[in-house]
XYZ file of C-alpha atoms in Angstrom:
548
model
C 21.322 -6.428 9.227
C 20.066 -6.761 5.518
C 20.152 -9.592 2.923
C 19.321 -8.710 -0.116
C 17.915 -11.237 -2.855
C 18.813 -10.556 -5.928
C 19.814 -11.038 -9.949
C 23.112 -9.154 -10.238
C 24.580 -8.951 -13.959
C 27.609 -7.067 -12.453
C 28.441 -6.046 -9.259
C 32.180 -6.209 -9.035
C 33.531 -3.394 -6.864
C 31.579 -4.657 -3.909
C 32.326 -8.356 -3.786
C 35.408 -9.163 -1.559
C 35.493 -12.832 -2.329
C 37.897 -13.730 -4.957
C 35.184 -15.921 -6.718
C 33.175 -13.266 -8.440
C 36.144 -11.115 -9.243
C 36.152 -10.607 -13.270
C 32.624 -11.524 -13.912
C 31.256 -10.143 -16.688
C 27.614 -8.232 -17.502
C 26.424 -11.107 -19.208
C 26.958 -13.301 -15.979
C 23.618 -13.427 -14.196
C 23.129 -15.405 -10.854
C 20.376 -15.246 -7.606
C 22.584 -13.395 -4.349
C 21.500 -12.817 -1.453
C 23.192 -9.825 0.210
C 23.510 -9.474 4.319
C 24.084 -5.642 5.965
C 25.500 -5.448 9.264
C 24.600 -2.045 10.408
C 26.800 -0.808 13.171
C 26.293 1.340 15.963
C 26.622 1.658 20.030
C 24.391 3.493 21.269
C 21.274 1.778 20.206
C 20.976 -1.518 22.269
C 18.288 -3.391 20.475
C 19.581 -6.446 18.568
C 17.560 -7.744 15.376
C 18.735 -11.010 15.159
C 20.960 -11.599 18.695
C 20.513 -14.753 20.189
C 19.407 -14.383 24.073
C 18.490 -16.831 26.828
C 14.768 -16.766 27.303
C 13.598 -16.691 30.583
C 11.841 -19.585 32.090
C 8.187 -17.223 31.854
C 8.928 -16.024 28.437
C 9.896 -19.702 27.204
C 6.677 -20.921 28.328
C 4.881 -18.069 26.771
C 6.821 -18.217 23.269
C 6.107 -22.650 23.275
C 2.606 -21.785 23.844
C 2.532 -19.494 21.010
C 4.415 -22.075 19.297
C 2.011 -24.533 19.599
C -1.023 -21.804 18.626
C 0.706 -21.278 15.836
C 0.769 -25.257 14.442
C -2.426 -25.990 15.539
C -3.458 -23.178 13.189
C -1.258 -24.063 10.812
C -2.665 -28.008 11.471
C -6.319 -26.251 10.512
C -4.739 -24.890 7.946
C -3.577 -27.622 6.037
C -6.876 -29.953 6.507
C -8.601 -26.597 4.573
C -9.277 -25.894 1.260
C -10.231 -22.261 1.551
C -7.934 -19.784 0.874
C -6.542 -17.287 3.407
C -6.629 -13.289 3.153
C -3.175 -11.883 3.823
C -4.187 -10.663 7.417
C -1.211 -9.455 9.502
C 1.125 -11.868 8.053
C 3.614 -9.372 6.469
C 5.793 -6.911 8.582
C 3.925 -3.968 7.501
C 0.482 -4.882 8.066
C -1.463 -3.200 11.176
C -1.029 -3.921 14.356
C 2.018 -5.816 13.687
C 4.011 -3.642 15.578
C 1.952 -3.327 18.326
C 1.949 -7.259 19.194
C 6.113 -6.953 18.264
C 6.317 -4.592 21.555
C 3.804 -6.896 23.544
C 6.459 -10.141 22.615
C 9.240 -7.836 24.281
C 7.483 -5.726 27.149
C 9.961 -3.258 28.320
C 11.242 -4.341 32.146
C 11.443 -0.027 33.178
C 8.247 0.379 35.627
C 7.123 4.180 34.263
C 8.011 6.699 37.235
C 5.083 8.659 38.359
C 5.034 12.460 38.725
C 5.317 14.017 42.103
C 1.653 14.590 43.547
C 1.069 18.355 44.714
C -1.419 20.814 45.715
C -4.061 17.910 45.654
C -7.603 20.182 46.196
C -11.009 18.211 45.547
C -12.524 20.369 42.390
C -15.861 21.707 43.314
C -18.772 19.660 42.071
C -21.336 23.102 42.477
C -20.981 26.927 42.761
C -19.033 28.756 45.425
C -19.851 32.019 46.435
C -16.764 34.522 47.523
C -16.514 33.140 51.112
C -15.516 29.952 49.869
C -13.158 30.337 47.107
C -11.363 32.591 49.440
C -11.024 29.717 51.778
C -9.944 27.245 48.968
C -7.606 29.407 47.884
C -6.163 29.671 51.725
C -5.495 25.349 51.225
C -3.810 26.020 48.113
C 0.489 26.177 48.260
C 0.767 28.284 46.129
C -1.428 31.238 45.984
C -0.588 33.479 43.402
C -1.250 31.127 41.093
C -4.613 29.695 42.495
C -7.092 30.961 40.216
C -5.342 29.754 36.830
C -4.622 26.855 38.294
C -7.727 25.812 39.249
C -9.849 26.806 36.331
C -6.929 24.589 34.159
C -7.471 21.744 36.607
C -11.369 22.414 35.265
C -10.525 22.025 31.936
C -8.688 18.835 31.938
C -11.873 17.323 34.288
C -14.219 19.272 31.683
C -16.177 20.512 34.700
C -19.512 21.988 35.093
C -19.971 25.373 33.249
C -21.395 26.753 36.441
C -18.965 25.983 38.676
C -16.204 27.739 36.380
C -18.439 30.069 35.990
C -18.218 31.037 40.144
C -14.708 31.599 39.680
C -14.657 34.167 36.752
C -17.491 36.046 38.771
C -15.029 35.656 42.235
C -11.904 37.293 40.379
C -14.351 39.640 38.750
C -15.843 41.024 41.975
C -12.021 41.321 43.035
C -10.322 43.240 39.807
C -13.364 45.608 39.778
C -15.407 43.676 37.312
C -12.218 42.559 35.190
C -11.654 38.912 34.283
C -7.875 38.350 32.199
C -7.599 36.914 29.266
C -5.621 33.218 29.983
C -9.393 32.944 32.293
C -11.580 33.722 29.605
C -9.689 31.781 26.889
C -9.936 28.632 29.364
C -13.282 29.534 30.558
C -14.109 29.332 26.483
C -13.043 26.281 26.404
C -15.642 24.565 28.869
C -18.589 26.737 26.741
C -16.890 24.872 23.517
C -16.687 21.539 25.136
C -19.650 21.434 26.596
C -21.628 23.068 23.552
C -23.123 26.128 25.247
C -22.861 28.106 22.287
C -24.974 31.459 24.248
C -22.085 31.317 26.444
C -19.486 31.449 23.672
C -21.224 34.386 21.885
C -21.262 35.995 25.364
C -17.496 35.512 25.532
C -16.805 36.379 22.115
C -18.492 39.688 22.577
C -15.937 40.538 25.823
C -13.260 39.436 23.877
C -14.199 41.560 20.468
C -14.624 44.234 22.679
C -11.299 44.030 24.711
C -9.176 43.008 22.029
C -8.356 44.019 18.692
C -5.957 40.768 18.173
C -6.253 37.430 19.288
C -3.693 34.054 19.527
C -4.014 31.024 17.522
C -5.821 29.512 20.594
C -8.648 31.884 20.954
C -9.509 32.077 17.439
C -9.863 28.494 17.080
C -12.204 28.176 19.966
C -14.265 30.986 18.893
C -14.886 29.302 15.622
C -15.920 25.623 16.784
C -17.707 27.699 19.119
C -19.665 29.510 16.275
C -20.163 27.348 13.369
C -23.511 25.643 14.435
C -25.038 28.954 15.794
C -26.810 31.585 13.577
C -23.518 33.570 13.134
C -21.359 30.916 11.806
C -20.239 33.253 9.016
C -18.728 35.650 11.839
C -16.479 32.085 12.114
C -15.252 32.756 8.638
C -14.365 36.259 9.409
C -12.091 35.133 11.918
C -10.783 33.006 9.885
C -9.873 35.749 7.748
C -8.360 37.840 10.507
C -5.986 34.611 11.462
C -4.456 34.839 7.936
C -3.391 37.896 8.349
C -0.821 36.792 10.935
C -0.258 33.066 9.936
C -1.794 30.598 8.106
C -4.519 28.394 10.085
C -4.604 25.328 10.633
C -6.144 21.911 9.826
C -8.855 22.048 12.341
C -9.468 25.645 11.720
C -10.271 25.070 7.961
C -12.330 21.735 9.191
C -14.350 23.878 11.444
C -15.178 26.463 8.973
C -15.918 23.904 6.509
C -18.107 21.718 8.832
C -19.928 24.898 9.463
C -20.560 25.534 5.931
C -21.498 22.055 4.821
C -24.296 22.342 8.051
C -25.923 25.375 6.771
C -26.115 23.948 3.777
C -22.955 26.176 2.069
C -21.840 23.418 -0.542
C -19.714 26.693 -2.592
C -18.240 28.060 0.856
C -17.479 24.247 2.213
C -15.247 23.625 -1.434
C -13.940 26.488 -1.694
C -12.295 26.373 2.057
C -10.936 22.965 0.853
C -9.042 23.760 -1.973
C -7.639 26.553 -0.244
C -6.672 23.901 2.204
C -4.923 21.911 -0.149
C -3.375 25.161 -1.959
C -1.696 25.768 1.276
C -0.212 22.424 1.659
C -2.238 21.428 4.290
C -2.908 17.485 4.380
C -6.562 17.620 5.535
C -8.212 15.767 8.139
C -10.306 12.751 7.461
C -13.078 14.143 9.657
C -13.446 16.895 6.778
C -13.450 14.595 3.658
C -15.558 12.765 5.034
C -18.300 15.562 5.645
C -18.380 15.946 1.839
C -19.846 12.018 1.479
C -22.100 12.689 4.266
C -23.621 15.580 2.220
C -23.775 14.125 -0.850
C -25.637 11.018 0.580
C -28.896 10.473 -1.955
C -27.567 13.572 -4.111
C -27.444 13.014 -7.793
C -24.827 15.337 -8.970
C -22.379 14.778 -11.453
C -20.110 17.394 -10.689
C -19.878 16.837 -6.609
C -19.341 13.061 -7.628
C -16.186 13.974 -9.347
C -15.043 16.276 -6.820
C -15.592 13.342 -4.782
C -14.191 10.916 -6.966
C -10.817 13.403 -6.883
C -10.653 12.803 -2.983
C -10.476 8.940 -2.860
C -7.807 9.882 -5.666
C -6.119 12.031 -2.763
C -6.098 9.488 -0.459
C -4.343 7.223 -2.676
C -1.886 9.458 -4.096
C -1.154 10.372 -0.436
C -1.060 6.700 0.930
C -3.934 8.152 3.353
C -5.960 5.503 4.321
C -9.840 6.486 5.680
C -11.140 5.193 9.233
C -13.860 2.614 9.951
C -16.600 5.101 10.071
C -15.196 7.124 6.992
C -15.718 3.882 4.995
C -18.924 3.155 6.299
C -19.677 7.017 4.900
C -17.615 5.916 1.570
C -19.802 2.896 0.798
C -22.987 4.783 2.223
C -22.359 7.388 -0.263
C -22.065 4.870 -3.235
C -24.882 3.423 -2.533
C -27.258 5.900 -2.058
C -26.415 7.636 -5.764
C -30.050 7.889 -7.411
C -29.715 5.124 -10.868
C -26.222 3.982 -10.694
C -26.892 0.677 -8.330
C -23.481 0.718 -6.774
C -23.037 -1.738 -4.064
C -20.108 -2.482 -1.401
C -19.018 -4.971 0.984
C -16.426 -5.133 3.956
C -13.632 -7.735 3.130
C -9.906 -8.784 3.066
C -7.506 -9.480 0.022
C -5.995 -13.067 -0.308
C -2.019 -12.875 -0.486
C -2.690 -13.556 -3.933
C -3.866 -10.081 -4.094
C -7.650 -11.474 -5.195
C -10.464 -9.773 -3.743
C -12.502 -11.836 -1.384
C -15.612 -10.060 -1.986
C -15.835 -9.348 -5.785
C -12.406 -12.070 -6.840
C -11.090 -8.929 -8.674
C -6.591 -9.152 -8.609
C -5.887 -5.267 -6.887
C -2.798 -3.362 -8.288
C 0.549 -5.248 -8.270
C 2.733 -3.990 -5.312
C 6.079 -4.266 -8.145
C 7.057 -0.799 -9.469
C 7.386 -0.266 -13.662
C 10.125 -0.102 -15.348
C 9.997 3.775 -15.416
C 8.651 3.584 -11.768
C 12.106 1.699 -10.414
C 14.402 3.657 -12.698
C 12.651 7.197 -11.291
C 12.755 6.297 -7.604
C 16.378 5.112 -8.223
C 17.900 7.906 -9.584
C 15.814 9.619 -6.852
C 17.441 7.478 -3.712
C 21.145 8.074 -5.294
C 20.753 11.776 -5.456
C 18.341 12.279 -1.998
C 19.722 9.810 0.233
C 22.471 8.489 -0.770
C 24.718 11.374 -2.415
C 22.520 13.659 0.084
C 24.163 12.173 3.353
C 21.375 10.543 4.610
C 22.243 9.415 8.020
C 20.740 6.479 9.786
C 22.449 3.977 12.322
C 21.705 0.503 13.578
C 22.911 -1.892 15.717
C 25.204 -4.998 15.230
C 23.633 -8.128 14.789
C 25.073 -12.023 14.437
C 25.254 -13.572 11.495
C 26.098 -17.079 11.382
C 22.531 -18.998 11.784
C 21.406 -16.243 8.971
C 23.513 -16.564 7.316
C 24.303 -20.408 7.542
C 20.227 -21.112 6.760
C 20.605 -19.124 3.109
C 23.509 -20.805 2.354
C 22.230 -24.246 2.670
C 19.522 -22.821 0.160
C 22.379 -22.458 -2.391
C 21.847 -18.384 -2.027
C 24.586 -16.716 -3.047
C 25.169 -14.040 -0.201
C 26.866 -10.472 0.120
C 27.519 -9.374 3.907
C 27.891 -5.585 4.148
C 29.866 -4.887 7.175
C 32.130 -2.496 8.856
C 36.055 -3.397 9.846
C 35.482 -3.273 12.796
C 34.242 -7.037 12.517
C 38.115 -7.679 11.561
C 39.613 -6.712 14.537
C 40.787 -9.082 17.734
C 38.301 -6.473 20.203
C 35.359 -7.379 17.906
C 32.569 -9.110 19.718
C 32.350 -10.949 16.306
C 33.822 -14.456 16.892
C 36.842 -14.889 14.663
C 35.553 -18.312 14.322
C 32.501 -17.533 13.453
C 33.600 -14.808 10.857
C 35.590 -17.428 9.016
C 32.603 -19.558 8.666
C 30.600 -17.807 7.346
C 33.204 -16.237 5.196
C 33.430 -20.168 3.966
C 29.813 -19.392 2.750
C 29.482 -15.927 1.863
C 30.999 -12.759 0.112
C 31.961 -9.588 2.216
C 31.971 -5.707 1.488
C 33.536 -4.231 4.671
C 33.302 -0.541 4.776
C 35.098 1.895 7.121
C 33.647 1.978 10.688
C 33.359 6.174 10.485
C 31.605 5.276 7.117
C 27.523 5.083 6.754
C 26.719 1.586 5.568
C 22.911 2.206 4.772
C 24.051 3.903 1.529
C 25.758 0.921 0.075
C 22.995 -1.231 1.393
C 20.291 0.653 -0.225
C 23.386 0.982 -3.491
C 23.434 -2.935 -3.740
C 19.881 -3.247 -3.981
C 18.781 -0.926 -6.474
C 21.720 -1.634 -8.939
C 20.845 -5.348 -8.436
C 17.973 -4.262 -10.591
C 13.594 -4.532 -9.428
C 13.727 -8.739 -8.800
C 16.180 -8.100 -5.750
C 15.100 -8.701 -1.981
C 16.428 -8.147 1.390
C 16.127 -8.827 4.877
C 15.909 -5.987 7.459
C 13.660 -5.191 10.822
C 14.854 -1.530 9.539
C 12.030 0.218 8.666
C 13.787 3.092 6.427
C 11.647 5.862 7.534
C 14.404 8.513 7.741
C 15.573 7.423 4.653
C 11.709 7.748 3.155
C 11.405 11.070 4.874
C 14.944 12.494 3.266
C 12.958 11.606 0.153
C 11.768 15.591 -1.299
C 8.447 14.636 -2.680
C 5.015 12.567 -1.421
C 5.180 10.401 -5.147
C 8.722 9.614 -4.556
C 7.780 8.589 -0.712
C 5.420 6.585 -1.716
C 7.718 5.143 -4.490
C 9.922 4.291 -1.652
C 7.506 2.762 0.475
C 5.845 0.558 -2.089
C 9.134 -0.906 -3.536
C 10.062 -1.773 0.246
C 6.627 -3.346 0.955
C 7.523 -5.376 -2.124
C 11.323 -6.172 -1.438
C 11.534 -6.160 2.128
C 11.777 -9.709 3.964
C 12.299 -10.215 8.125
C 12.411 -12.826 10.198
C 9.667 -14.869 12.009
C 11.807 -16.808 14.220
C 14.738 -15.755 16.657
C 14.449 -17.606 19.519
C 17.313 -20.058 19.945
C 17.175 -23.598 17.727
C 14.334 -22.556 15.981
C 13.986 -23.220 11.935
C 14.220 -19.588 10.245
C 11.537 -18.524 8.652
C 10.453 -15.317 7.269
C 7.286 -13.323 6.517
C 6.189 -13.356 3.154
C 6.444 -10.406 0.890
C 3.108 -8.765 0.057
C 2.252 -9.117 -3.787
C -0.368 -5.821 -4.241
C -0.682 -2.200 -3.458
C -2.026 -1.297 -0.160
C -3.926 2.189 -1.434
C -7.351 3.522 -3.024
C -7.383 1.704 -6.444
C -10.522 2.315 -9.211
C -11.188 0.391 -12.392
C -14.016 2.319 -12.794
C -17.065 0.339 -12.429
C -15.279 -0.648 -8.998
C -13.266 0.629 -5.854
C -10.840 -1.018 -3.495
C -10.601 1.257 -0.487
C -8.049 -0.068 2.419
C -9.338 1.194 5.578
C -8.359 1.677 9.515
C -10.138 -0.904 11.772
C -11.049 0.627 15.106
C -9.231 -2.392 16.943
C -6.021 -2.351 15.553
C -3.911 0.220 16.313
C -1.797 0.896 13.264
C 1.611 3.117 13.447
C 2.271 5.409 10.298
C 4.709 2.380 8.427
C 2.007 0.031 8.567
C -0.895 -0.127 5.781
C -4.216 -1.897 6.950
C -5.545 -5.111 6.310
C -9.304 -4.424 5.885
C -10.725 -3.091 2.686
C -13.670 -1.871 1.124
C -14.514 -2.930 -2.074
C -17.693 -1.631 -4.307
C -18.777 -2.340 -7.548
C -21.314 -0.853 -9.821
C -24.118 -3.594 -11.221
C -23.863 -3.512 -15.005
């Protein structure tokens, strides 16, 4: 379900009710326009009314009451609040949404089998022999127990006992899946003598390697004296497919160690020539170096990564921003200095009282992502379903507000089968305007219609997050487009449970990204606590500012 505030000049195909038939453009009024998004296969209910059970009643009335003795606290305050995890997109909301409604399935456990106590020391022979006689199934023993190894991330010596056991019994051969694993441990557990030792069987054995191999034998290499051999294998893995994030990370944490600067930024614009959205653990191995370095030209190509992250909507960990501000700070003669904070709804800064970037898209920003959504998503077929919800109390609560509201339903309402109360339907018909399109028609596209041609002041109401609409969207600047007019324009509600006074989350009024004026920056960053899905923006930011 959607309601959508807005000021219409003209919407007149979609209205139903007789009363705003023959408008013309130079009529203006505030709507508020309701979806009803149909479907039956998806059971969740946004705004259903269900009886509470009696432990979940006490549990919401104690949140309840929580929630007015903060708002009590509140009141008797005069400080003003940061925005915290008031909105619907802030992180971690989602998480405590999924703790208020705990799913009742108790996750089934795997069956249990071939249960054998990993060694904690060597075996000789003898005894893997007579391990292997416990074991079910025996042809697969010895890959199955070196596997079992690398999940536990067992001693190198005792894995070590089992490649020298198959070796004395395939006349000094070990296979390949062994030695890959058998890598593994020597990665993991840093023994990089033990990965050149294994790299040598392997060069020798092999002329080609998988994905798998080559990206353990380069983490494997890049702090030892023949890191650069890592590079050459990085060059052999482009010949057959293009490597990956943590390949080009390795390489480039390798370079950046020996000291490599040219190597490290070369292997990163590669990166982003390819496409490849890098990881944070590599950008942020370019502050680390430049910590104390005063050079103008690796400060820009700095500079041009915070302006990645916020072009990308990436946002930067808790330690990344600790390496951020460290950075800053250290800068020989340009006295830069940063603070960890929160933004008021207000969108002031509570560490410097600087106003970050409006969340509300130009002019040329909302007429872009529009024509954009028509062409994309809506004339592209975008497909997305949702569940029917009930109206009335919604619907009933605007009204008294003197909201002028559009429902967008299906027909399927109409009918005498409908599980929508006739009764019902013709009171809030008594107090709102319907569209009802066909039931084998997709109502998303004249929901996400009504709101952009109600022009950039118009709002709805949805627990829809739009992300398959946002990813049918061909471009990361029209994504984020998307997302920030949604963060801006999207309502939902606080309160469901039955007889309690709607009330919705407020809108957020700035940008959630990396923002410069120059002499400062407003970085938005991860908290290690909160555990933040990929709609969500954070709440904590960095901000630093240069002493003039």
């Amino acid at each position: 379900m959607t309601f959508y505030f807005a000021g219409i000049r003209s919407f007149p195909k979609l209205w139903k009710s007789n009363s705003y038939l023959g408008l013309s453009s130079s009529h203006s009024y505030l709507s508020l326009f309701l979806k009803d998004c149909y479907g039956i296969r998806n059971q969740e209910k946004w705004f259903s009314v269900k009886t509470m059970s009696a432990q979940n009643t006490k549990a919401m009335n104690l949140l309840i009451a929580k929630a007015r003795c903060v708002r009590k606290l509140d009141e008797g305050s005069n400080k003003q609040v940061s925005a915290d995890s008031s909105h619907m997109f802030a992180a971690g909301a989602a998480k405590k949404r999924s703790q208020m409604n705990p799913s009742s399935k108790t996750p089934v456990l795997p069956p249990v089998k071939n249960m054998i106590q990993l060694p904690t020391k060597p075996l000789n022979s003898e005894e893997w022999d007579k391990l292997k006689e416990e074991f079910k199934e025996k042809a697969n023993f010895e890959n199955w127990i070196i596997l079992q190894m690398v999940k536990c991330h067992s001693s190198l010596d005792v894995a070590k006992s089992v490649l020298a056991w198959v070796a004395a019994k395939n006349n000094g051969i070990v296979g390949y899946d062994l030695l890959v694993k058998y890598l593994y441990l020597c990665v993991f557990h840093k023994q990089t003598s033990e990965v050149i030792d294994v790299y040598e069987i392997m060069k020798a054995r092999y002329k080609r390697l998988e994905s798998g191999a080559y990206t353990l034998l380069m983490r494997g290499l890049i702090y030892t004296d023949r890191w650069r051999e890592a590079l050459l294998l990085l060059e052999d893995l482009k010949k057959v497919m293009i490597p990956s994030k943590k390949n080009y990370d390795d390489c480039i944490q390798g370079a950046l160690f020996h000291q490599d600067v040219n190597v490290a930024w070369n292997l990163y614009q590669e990166l982003l020539n390819h496409d490849i959205v890098p990881m944070l653990e590599t950008l942020k191995a370019f502050f680390d170096f430049g910590k104390d370095m005063k050079d103008d030209q690796y400060s820009n190509k700095l500079h041009n990564i915070l302006l990645y992250l916020r072009n990308n909507q990436l946002y930067p960990g808790e330690s990344f921003a600790h390496s951020i501000k460290t950075w800053f700070e250290s800068i020989p003669g340009e006295q830069w200095k940063g603070q960890f904070t929160t933004i008021q709804q207000s969108g002031q800064c509570l560490g410097c009282g600087k106003t970050v970037e409006s969340i509300h898209l130009s002019s040329e920003e909302y007429e872009f992502l529009k024509e954009k959504i028509m062409r994309d998503v809506i004339d592209g077929g975008d497909q997305y379903k949702k569940t029917t919800p009930q109206l009335l109390n919604v619907v009933s609560h605007l009204a008294k507000q003197n909201l002028q509201v559009l429902v967008l339903g299906r027909k399927h309402m109409l009918t005498q089968n409908s599980r929508w109360r006739r009764v019902e339907m013709e009171k809030m018909q008594k107090q709102a305007s319907f569209f009802f399109a066909d039931n084998i028609s997709e109502d998303d596209p004249f929901l996400l219609y009504a709101t952009l041609h109600s022009g950039n002041h118009c709002k709805f109401i949805t627990k829809d997050l739009m992300r398959d609409h946002r990813a049918c969207l061909p471009d990361a600047k029209t994504q984020r487009l998307f997302f920030k007019w949604q963060q801006g324009h999207q309502l939902a509600i606080v309160s469901k449970h039955p007889g309690a006074k709607i009330t919705f989350q407020h809108i957020l009024s700035y940008d959630t990204v990396v923002q410069t004026t120059g002499d400062s920056w407003h970085i938005p960053y991860d908290d290690n606590l909160v555990e933040r899905y990929s709609y969500e923006v954070p709440t904590k930011w960095l901000c630093l500012h240069r002493k003039t």
